[in-house]
């Protein structure tokens, strides 16, 4: 599935939940999260923002059931010292 957003072509892979959701990362992505002063912040470079957009659109697919989620932390995708982040479909 291809989606054009502001002249950016995103290739969103079909999600087969039995095999687990696929994280699709752009080369050179950087994402940091922090919770500070009652605010949750996501700080990312261009590649990180595109990566998150692709994963959110993948999670939004009709084939992905409620309850599925992406789990991000500083062990698998976020910069060191980041606050854990889980994005779950309703």
CSV table of C-alpha atoms in Angstrom, one decimal:
chain,number,residue,atom,x,y,z
A,1,UNK,CA,0.0,0.0,0.0
A,2,UNK,CA,1.4,3.4,-1.0
A,3,UNK,CA,0.2,6.6,0.6
A,4,UNK,CA,1.3,10.1,-0.5
A,5,UNK,CA,1.5,12.7,2.3
A,6,UNK,CA,2.9,16.1,1.4
A,7,UNK,CA,5.0,14.7,-1.5
A,8,UNK,CA,6.4,12.0,0.7
A,9,UNK,CA,5.7,8.4,-0.6
A,10,UNK,CA,5.1,6.0,2.3
A,11,UNK,CA,5.1,2.3,1.6
A,12,UNK,CA,2.9,0.8,4.3
A,13,UNK,CA,3.4,-2.9,4.5
A,14,UNK,CA,0.3,-5.1,5.1
A,15,UNK,CA,0.2,-6.3,8.6
A,16,UNK,CA,-0.3,-10.0,9.4
A,17,UNK,CA,-0.9,-10.0,13.1
A,18,UNK,CA,-0.3,-13.8,13.5
A,19,UNK,CA,3.4,-13.0,12.6
A,20,UNK,CA,3.5,-9.9,14.9
A,21,UNK,CA,3.3,-6.3,13.8
A,22,UNK,CA,6.2,-5.1,11.7
A,23,UNK,CA,8.2,-2.0,12.7
A,24,UNK,CA,9.4,-0.3,9.6
A,25,UNK,CA,12.3,2.0,10.3
A,26,UNK,CA,13.8,4.6,8.0
A,27,UNK,CA,17.6,4.5,7.8
A,28,UNK,CA,19.2,6.9,10.3
A,29,UNK,CA,16.1,7.4,12.4
A,30,UNK,CA,16.4,9.0,15.8
A,31,UNK,CA,13.6,9.2,18.4
A,32,UNK,CA,13.7,10.3,22.0
A,33,UNK,CA,10.8,10.5,24.4
A,34,UNK,CA,10.6,12.1,27.8
A,35,UNK,CA,8.0,12.9,30.4
A,36,UNK,CA,8.6,16.2,32.0
A,37,UNK,CA,6.5,18.9,33.7
A,38,UNK,CA,3.3,16.8,33.2
A,39,UNK,CA,4.0,16.7,29.4
A,40,UNK,CA,5.0,13.7,27.3
A,41,UNK,CA,7.4,14.7,24.5
A,42,UNK,CA,8.4,12.9,21.3
A,43,UNK,CA,11.5,14.4,19.8
A,44,UNK,CA,12.6,13.0,16.4
A,45,UNK,CA,14.6,13.7,13.3
A,46,UNK,CA,12.9,13.5,9.8
A,47,UNK,CA,13.6,9.8,9.5
A,48,UNK,CA,12.2,9.2,13.0
A,49,UNK,CA,9.0,11.1,12.2
A,50,UNK,CA,8.5,9.2,9.0
A,51,UNK,CA,9.1,5.9,10.7
A,52,UNK,CA,6.5,6.7,13.4
A,53,UNK,CA,4.0,7.8,10.7
A,54,UNK,CA,4.4,4.5,8.8
A,55,UNK,CA,3.9,2.5,12.0
A,56,UNK,CA,0.8,4.4,13.0
A,57,UNK,CA,-0.7,4.0,9.6
A,58,UNK,CA,0.1,0.3,9.7
A,59,UNK,CA,-1.6,0.0,13.1
A,60,UNK,CA,-4.6,1.8,11.7
A,61,UNK,CA,-5.2,-0.9,9.0
A,62,UNK,CA,-8.6,-2.7,9.2
A,63,UNK,CA,-6.7,-6.1,9.3
A,64,UNK,CA,-5.1,-5.1,12.7
A,65,UNK,CA,-7.5,-5.9,15.6
A,66,UNK,CA,-8.1,-3.8,18.6
A,67,UNK,CA,-5.5,-4.3,21.4
A,68,UNK,CA,-2.5,-4.7,19.0
A,69,UNK,CA,0.3,-2.3,19.9
A,70,UNK,CA,3.8,-1.0,19.2
A,71,UNK,CA,6.1,-1.0,22.2
A,72,UNK,CA,9.1,1.4,22.1
A,73,UNK,CA,11.8,1.8,24.7
A,74,UNK,CA,15.5,2.6,24.8
A,75,UNK,CA,16.4,-1.1,24.3
A,76,UNK,CA,14.8,-1.5,20.9
A,77,UNK,CA,14.1,1.8,19.2
A,78,UNK,CA,14.4,4.9,21.3
A,79,UNK,CA,17.5,6.9,22.3
A,80,UNK,CA,19.1,6.1,25.7
A,81,UNK,CA,17.3,7.6,28.6
A,82,UNK,CA,13.9,7.8,26.8
A,83,UNK,CA,10.6,7.2,28.5
A,84,UNK,CA,8.9,3.9,27.5
A,85,UNK,CA,6.1,4.5,25.0
A,86,UNK,CA,3.3,2.1,24.0
A,87,UNK,CA,0.8,3.0,21.2
A,88,UNK,CA,-2.2,0.7,21.2
A,89,UNK,CA,-5.2,0.4,18.8
A,90,UNK,CA,-8.6,0.8,20.4
